[in-house]
Amino acid sequence: MSAAGLGGLGGLGGLGGLGGLGGLGRLGGLGGTQGHAGSPNSPYMSSALTIAIDGIIDPGSITSLTPSDYGPGPMSRIARTDPRYVRILLVEQLRKGIDVSGDDASNVVVNFDNGTQHKIFAVTRPTAAVYDGLQIEQVLASVDQRADRMAEIILQQNDILSFLGSTMRIHDVSHGWSLEMLRATQDVATLVHSQIKHRLSTRRPVELFPETAPITQTPQHSSLPSGHSVEVSAVAYMLSRMSGKSEAETLSPDNLIMRMAERIAVNRHVAGVHFPFESFAGFLLGVTLGRICHARLFDQPETLWGYDITTDDMADESFSMRHFAEVFDCGTAATWLTQNAISFTPTATPELQETAARVAGEWTRGRPTGKKRTRASIRRCSDCRAN
């Protein structure tokens, strides 16, 4: 997809959360709109400016300016570029070499070309038998959780960053560049999974089992893989690595960021718009995309894994972060999954190098240190205060 074709990303909110495009305020000050110095565009403002300017400028006197050069380096150019185009630039550089193929809806492949082409994700179109049994049973069994999770389910339709960032201090003021990269990572994930969905064209739960009765509007696009799962796992991986966690710490079931990502993915089952195996497949793809984006941003070699999924063998599969960690990276053997290691050495662009330096700087300022406190130690401290 060309950069010009990305102009409509603001309308992709239904794909899993691209509503965050309006959050580009850190770079542009006004959410990426073509605003004035003190307020957004409006006919009233334009009319007032026309009258005011006419009152101070002499039509017969024209000043000729000789503007100075913007300055060396990519960041000097970025500083003068509309943030909407900055995002497009970063997304294109992060997703370079990622291609989705497979006109035959029975099998879709995601290839990654970094000098040598590798298959990083392949998935087959499931037959009707996959959905019967445990898949629909898990969706129906989660109906009782809807009342408790209603608020988060609704908000997570268009906002996953607020939830992922809830376990740390992260804000546009202190971590503006980091948030831009997280949003760019989410855009990369959306561009990839939307092409897979389009090719596979699988049914939503309510189309197969009316009793699921979703509590949100069923999205008007294909179901496999879960878009929320792809996006949230990619963004969670990037956020966790940005914050200083190692690869092992990031993919640990005890990592709060990834546990929140798991909850967001599971909420799509609770809402009645996805099956659990679709979230599992989405997490595999999302973490892979997160790894590529992180390696590209920080110019670090990475070992990727190519995942070949036979969905007809996933009928009895459930989804949780703990189970995911067991299967991921050639862990516990899964009959439905074939994995192959891929070495990836990124070629950094000047824009990504400069952005990485700013992202790193945001996390080195005031990074907390110390050991993790257990519940028992917290109770002891409470007892001391009480006495």
Coordinates of C-alpha atoms in Angstrom, one line a residue:
M1 CA 0.0 0.0 0.0
S2 CA 1.4 3.4 -0.9
A3 CA 1.8 6.2 1.5
A4 CA -0.9 8.1 -0.3
G5 CA -3.3 5.3 0.3
L6 CA -2.9 5.6 4.1
G7 CA -4.7 9.0 4.3
G8 CA -7.9 7.3 5.4
L9 CA -6.5 5.6 8.5
G10 CA -8.6 7.8 10.7
G11 CA -11.7 5.9 9.6
L12 CA -10.4 2.5 10.6
G13 CA -11.6 2.6 14.1
G14 CA -13.8 -0.4 13.7
L15 CA -10.8 -2.6 12.8
G16 CA -9.7 -2.7 16.4
G17 CA -8.8 0.6 17.8
L18 CA -7.3 3.0 15.3
G19 CA -9.3 5.7 17.0
G20 CA -6.1 6.8 18.5
L21 CA -5.1 8.7 15.4
G22 CA -6.5 11.9 17.0
G23 CA -4.0 11.5 19.8
L24 CA -1.2 13.0 17.6
G25 CA -1.5 16.2 19.7
R26 CA 2.1 15.9 21.0
L27 CA 3.6 16.5 17.6
G28 CA 0.9 18.9 16.2
G29 CA -0.7 20.5 19.3
L30 CA -4.2 20.1 17.9
G31 CA -4.7 16.4 17.3
G32 CA -3.2 16.5 13.9
T33 CA -5.7 19.0 12.5
Q34 CA -4.9 22.0 10.3
G35 CA -5.5 24.4 13.2
H36 CA -4.3 27.9 14.0
A37 CA -1.9 28.9 16.7
G38 CA -4.6 29.2 19.4
S39 CA -7.7 27.3 18.2
P40 CA -9.0 24.9 15.6
N41 CA -10.2 25.9 12.1
S42 CA -13.7 27.4 11.8
P43 CA -15.5 29.7 9.4
Y44 CA -15.8 32.2 12.2
M45 CA -12.0 32.2 12.8
S46 CA -11.2 32.5 9.1
S47 CA -13.6 35.4 8.7
A48 CA -12.2 37.2 11.8
L49 CA -8.6 36.7 10.5
T50 CA -9.5 38.1 7.1
I51 CA -10.8 41.3 8.6
A52 CA -7.9 41.6 11.1
I53 CA -5.2 41.1 8.6
D54 CA -6.8 43.5 6.1
G55 CA -6.7 46.1 8.9
I56 CA -3.0 45.9 9.5
I57 CA -1.4 45.1 6.1
D58 CA -0.7 47.8 3.4
P59 CA -1.5 46.2 0.0
G60 CA 1.2 48.4 -1.6
S61 CA 4.0 47.2 0.7
I62 CA 5.3 43.6 0.2
T63 CA 8.2 42.2 2.3
S64 CA 10.4 39.7 0.6
L65 CA 11.8 37.1 3.0
T66 CA 14.8 34.7 2.5
P67 CA 14.0 31.7 4.7
S68 CA 16.9 29.9 6.3
D69 CA 17.4 26.2 5.7
Y70 CA 15.4 23.8 7.8
G71 CA 18.6 22.4 9.2
P72 CA 20.4 19.1 8.8
G73 CA 19.0 15.7 9.9
P74 CA 15.6 14.0 9.6
M75 CA 14.2 15.4 12.8
S76 CA 14.5 19.0 11.7
R77 CA 12.3 18.0 8.7
I78 CA 9.9 16.0 10.9
A79 CA 9.5 19.0 13.2
R80 CA 8.0 20.9 10.3
T81 CA 5.8 18.2 9.0
D82 CA 2.1 17.6 9.7
P83 CA 2.0 14.8 12.3
R84 CA -0.4 12.8 10.1
Y85 CA 2.3 12.5 7.5
V86 CA 4.9 11.8 10.2
R87 CA 2.9 8.8 11.2
I88 CA 2.6 7.6 7.7
L89 CA 6.4 7.9 7.3
L90 CA 7.1 5.9 10.4
V91 CA 4.5 3.2 9.6
E92 CA 6.0 2.7 6.1
Q93 CA 9.5 2.3 7.5
L94 CA 8.4 -0.1 10.2
R95 CA 6.4 -2.3 7.9
K96 CA 8.9 -2.4 5.0
G97 CA 9.2 -5.9 3.6
I98 CA 6.0 -7.3 5.1
D99 CA 3.7 -8.6 2.5
V100 CA 0.4 -10.6 2.7
S101 CA -0.3 -13.0 -0.1
G102 CA -2.8 -15.7 -0.9
D103 CA -5.7 -15.0 -3.3
D104 CA -7.0 -18.4 -2.5
A105 CA -9.1 -18.0 0.7
S106 CA -8.1 -21.4 2.0
N107 CA -4.6 -20.3 2.8
V108 CA -3.0 -16.9 3.6
V109 CA 0.7 -16.2 4.1
V110 CA 2.5 -13.3 5.6
N111 CA 6.0 -13.0 4.1
F112 CA 8.8 -10.8 5.4
D113 CA 11.6 -9.8 3.1
N114 CA 14.8 -8.4 4.6
G115 CA 17.1 -9.3 1.8
T116 CA 15.8 -12.9 1.9
Q117 CA 12.1 -13.7 1.9
H118 CA 10.8 -15.6 4.9
K119 CA 7.3 -16.9 5.8
I120 CA 6.5 -15.4 9.2
F121 CA 2.8 -16.4 9.4
A122 CA 0.5 -18.7 7.5
V123 CA -3.0 -19.7 8.4
T124 CA -5.6 -21.9 6.8
R125 CA -9.3 -21.1 6.5
P126 CA -11.2 -23.1 9.2
T127 CA -14.0 -25.5 8.3
A128 CA -17.3 -25.4 10.1
A129 CA -16.3 -28.2 12.4
V130 CA -13.8 -26.0 14.3
Y131 CA -16.5 -23.8 15.8
D132 CA -18.6 -26.6 17.2
G133 CA -17.8 -27.9 20.6
L134 CA -15.2 -26.1 22.8
Q135 CA -15.0 -22.9 20.8
I136 CA -18.7 -22.0 21.0
E137 CA -18.9 -23.4 24.5
Q138 CA -16.2 -21.0 25.7
V139 CA -17.9 -18.0 24.2
L140 CA -21.3 -18.9 25.8
A141 CA -19.6 -19.7 29.1
S142 CA -18.2 -16.2 29.3
V143 CA -21.6 -14.5 28.9
D144 CA -21.9 -14.2 32.7
Q145 CA -18.8 -11.9 32.7
R146 CA -20.5 -9.3 30.4
A147 CA -22.0 -7.2 33.1
D148 CA -18.7 -6.8 35.0
R149 CA -16.7 -6.1 31.9
M150 CA -19.2 -3.9 30.0
A151 CA -17.4 -0.6 30.5
E152 CA -14.0 -1.9 29.4
I153 CA -15.4 -3.9 26.5
I154 CA -17.1 -0.7 25.1
L155 CA -14.0 1.5 25.6
Q156 CA -11.6 -1.0 24.2
Q157 CA -13.4 -1.0 20.9
N158 CA -11.4 2.2 20.1
D159 CA -8.8 2.6 22.8
I160 CA -6.3 0.0 23.9
L161 CA -3.4 2.3 24.8
S162 CA -5.2 3.7 27.9
F163 CA -5.5 0.2 29.3
L164 CA -2.0 -1.0 28.4
G165 CA -0.5 2.2 29.9
S166 CA -2.5 1.9 33.1
T167 CA 0.3 0.1 35.0
M168 CA 2.9 2.8 34.5
R169 CA 3.3 6.5 34.2
I170 CA 3.0 7.3 30.5
H171 CA 1.6 10.5 29.0
D172 CA 1.9 12.6 25.9
V173 CA 3.9 15.2 27.8
S174 CA 6.6 12.8 29.2
H175 CA 6.5 10.0 26.6
G176 CA 5.2 11.7 23.5
W177 CA 7.6 10.0 21.0
S178 CA 7.0 6.6 22.7
L179 CA 3.3 7.0 22.2
E180 CA 3.8 7.9 18.6
M181 CA 5.7 4.7 18.0
L182 CA 3.1 2.6 19.8
R183 CA 0.4 4.1 17.6
A184 CA 2.6 3.5 14.5
T185 CA 3.0 -0.1 15.7
Q186 CA -0.7 -0.5 16.0
D187 CA -1.2 0.9 12.5
V188 CA 1.3 -1.7 11.2
A189 CA -0.6 -4.5 12.9
T190 CA -3.9 -3.2 11.5
L191 CA -2.6 -3.0 7.9
V192 CA -1.4 -6.6 8.1
H193 CA -4.4 -8.3 9.9
S194 CA -7.0 -6.4 7.7
Q195 CA -5.5 -8.0 4.6
I196 CA -5.6 -11.5 6.2
K197 CA -9.2 -11.0 7.3
H198 CA -10.2 -9.9 3.8
R199 CA -8.7 -13.0 2.2
L200 CA -9.9 -15.6 4.7
S201 CA -13.4 -14.1 4.9
T202 CA -14.5 -16.1 8.0
R203 CA -17.8 -15.8 9.9
R204 CA -18.4 -14.1 13.2
P205 CA -19.9 -16.1 16.2
V206 CA -23.4 -14.6 15.8
E207 CA -23.5 -15.7 12.1
L208 CA -23.0 -19.3 13.2
F209 CA -24.6 -19.3 16.6
P210 CA -27.4 -16.7 17.2
E211 CA -27.4 -17.5 20.9
T212 CA -24.1 -15.6 21.3
A213 CA -26.1 -12.4 21.0
P214 CA -23.1 -9.9 21.1
I215 CA -23.3 -6.9 23.4
T216 CA -21.5 -4.7 20.8
Q217 CA -22.2 -4.2 17.1
T218 CA -20.5 -7.1 15.3
P219 CA -17.8 -5.6 13.1
Q220 CA -18.5 -5.6 9.4
H221 CA -15.3 -7.5 8.4
S222 CA -14.0 -11.0 8.7
S223 CA -13.2 -12.6 12.0
L224 CA -9.9 -14.5 11.7
P225 CA -7.5 -13.4 13.2
S226 CA -8.8 -11.3 16.0
G227 CA -7.8 -7.7 15.1
H228 CA -7.8 -6.7 18.7
S229 CA -5.5 -9.6 19.6
V230 CA -3.0 -8.7 16.8
E231 CA -2.9 -5.0 17.6
V232 CA -2.8 -5.3 21.4
S233 CA -0.1 -8.0 21.5
A234 CA 2.1 -6.0 19.0
V235 CA 1.7 -2.8 21.0
A236 CA 2.1 -4.5 24.4
Y237 CA 5.3 -6.1 23.2
M238 CA 6.7 -2.8 22.0
L239 CA 5.6 -1.0 25.2
S240 CA 7.1 -3.6 27.4
R241 CA 10.5 -3.6 25.6
M242 CA 10.5 0.2 25.5
S243 CA 10.0 0.3 29.3
G244 CA 13.2 -1.7 29.9
K245 CA 11.9 -5.2 30.2
S246 CA 13.9 -8.0 28.5
E247 CA 12.5 -10.4 26.0
A248 CA 12.0 -13.1 28.7
E249 CA 10.4 -10.6 31.1
T250 CA 8.1 -9.3 28.3
L251 CA 6.7 -12.7 27.4
S252 CA 6.3 -13.8 31.0
P253 CA 2.7 -14.6 32.0
D254 CA 3.5 -12.4 35.1
N255 CA 4.1 -9.3 33.0
L256 CA 1.2 -6.9 33.8
I257 CA 1.4 -5.3 30.4
M258 CA 0.9 -8.6 28.6
R259 CA -1.7 -9.7 31.1
M260 CA -3.7 -6.6 30.2
A261 CA -3.2 -7.4 26.5
E262 CA -4.6 -10.9 27.3
R263 CA -7.6 -9.4 29.0
I264 CA -8.4 -7.1 26.1
A265 CA -8.2 -10.1 23.7
V266 CA -10.4 -12.2 25.9
N267 CA -12.9 -9.4 26.2
R268 CA -13.7 -10.0 22.6
H269 CA -14.9 -13.5 23.4
V270 CA -16.9 -12.2 26.3
A271 CA -18.5 -9.6 24.0
G272 CA -19.4 -12.4 21.6
V273 CA -17.6 -11.2 18.5
H274 CA -14.6 -13.6 18.5
F275 CA -13.7 -17.3 19.2
P276 CA -10.8 -18.1 21.5
F277 CA -8.6 -19.7 18.7
E278 CA -8.8 -16.5 16.7
S279 CA -7.2 -14.6 19.6
F280 CA -4.5 -17.2 19.9
A281 CA -3.6 -16.9 16.2
G282 CA -3.8 -13.1 16.6
F283 CA -1.3 -13.1 19.5
L284 CA 1.2 -15.2 17.5
L285 CA 1.1 -12.7 14.6
G286 CA 1.0 -9.6 16.8
V287 CA 4.0 -10.5 18.9
T288 CA 5.9 -11.3 15.7
L289 CA 5.0 -7.8 14.3
G290 CA 5.9 -6.2 17.6
R291 CA 9.3 -7.9 17.4
I292 CA 9.9 -6.6 13.9
C293 CA 8.9 -3.0 14.8
H294 CA 11.1 -3.1 18.0
A295 CA 14.1 -4.4 16.1
R296 CA 13.6 -1.8 13.3
L297 CA 13.2 1.1 15.8
F298 CA 16.2 0.2 17.9
D299 CA 18.4 -1.3 15.1
Q300 CA 18.8 -4.6 17.0
P301 CA 19.2 -8.1 15.5
E302 CA 16.3 -10.3 16.4
T303 CA 15.3 -14.0 16.1
L304 CA 11.9 -14.2 14.6
W305 CA 9.7 -17.3 14.3
G306 CA 7.6 -18.3 11.4
Y307 CA 4.3 -19.7 12.4
D308 CA 2.3 -22.1 10.2
I309 CA -1.2 -22.6 11.7
T310 CA -3.6 -25.4 10.7
T311 CA -6.8 -24.0 12.2
D312 CA -8.8 -27.2 11.7
D313 CA -6.7 -28.6 14.5
M314 CA -7.5 -25.8 16.9
A315 CA -11.0 -26.8 17.8
D316 CA -10.1 -27.7 21.4
E317 CA -7.8 -24.7 21.9
S318 CA -8.3 -22.1 24.6
F319 CA -6.5 -18.8 25.0
S320 CA -4.6 -17.4 27.9
M321 CA -1.2 -15.6 28.3
R322 CA 0.1 -18.5 30.3
H323 CA -0.8 -21.0 27.6
F324 CA 0.5 -18.7 24.9
A325 CA 3.9 -18.5 26.7
E326 CA 4.0 -22.3 26.8
V327 CA 3.6 -22.7 23.0
F328 CA 5.4 -19.6 21.8
D329 CA 9.0 -19.9 20.4
C330 CA 9.0 -23.7 20.1
G331 CA 7.8 -24.3 23.6
T332 CA 5.3 -27.1 24.3
A333 CA 4.5 -28.8 21.0
A334 CA 1.1 -28.0 19.5
T335 CA -0.4 -30.2 16.9
W336 CA -1.8 -27.2 15.0
L337 CA 1.4 -25.2 14.9
T338 CA 4.7 -25.5 13.0
Q339 CA 7.5 -23.1 13.9
N340 CA 10.8 -22.1 12.2
A341 CA 13.5 -19.7 13.5
I342 CA 14.4 -16.7 11.3
S343 CA 17.4 -14.4 11.9
F344 CA 16.6 -10.7 11.3
T345 CA 19.2 -8.0 11.1
P346 CA 17.4 -4.6 10.5
T347 CA 18.7 -1.8 8.4
A348 CA 17.9 1.4 10.3
T349 CA 16.7 4.5 8.6
P350 CA 17.8 8.0 9.8
E351 CA 14.3 8.8 10.8
L352 CA 13.9 5.7 13.0
Q353 CA 17.4 6.2 14.5
E354 CA 16.5 9.7 15.6
T355 CA 13.1 8.6 16.9
A356 CA 14.7 5.7 18.8
A357 CA 17.1 8.1 20.5
R358 CA 14.2 10.3 21.7
V359 CA 12.1 7.3 22.8
A360 CA 15.1 5.9 24.8
G361 CA 15.6 9.3 26.4
E362 CA 12.0 9.3 27.6
W363 CA 12.4 6.0 29.5
T364 CA 15.9 6.7 31.0
R365 CA 14.5 9.8 32.8
G366 CA 13.3 8.7 36.2
R367 CA 13.1 5.0 35.5
P368 CA 12.2 3.3 38.8
T369 CA 14.5 0.8 40.3
G370 CA 14.1 -1.8 43.1
K371 CA 12.7 -5.2 43.6
K372 CA 9.2 -6.4 43.2
R373 CA 7.3 -6.4 46.5
T374 CA 5.2 -9.4 47.3
R375 CA 1.7 -9.3 48.8
A376 CA 3.1 -10.7 52.0
S377 CA 5.6 -7.8 52.3
I378 CA 2.9 -5.3 51.6
R379 CA 0.8 -6.7 54.4
R380 CA 3.7 -6.5 56.8
C381 CA 4.2 -2.8 55.9
S382 CA 0.4 -2.3 56.5
D383 CA 0.7 -4.0 59.9
C384 CA 3.7 -1.7 60.9
R385 CA 1.7 1.4 60.0
A386 CA -1.3 0.2 61.9
N387 CA 0.8 -0.3 65.0

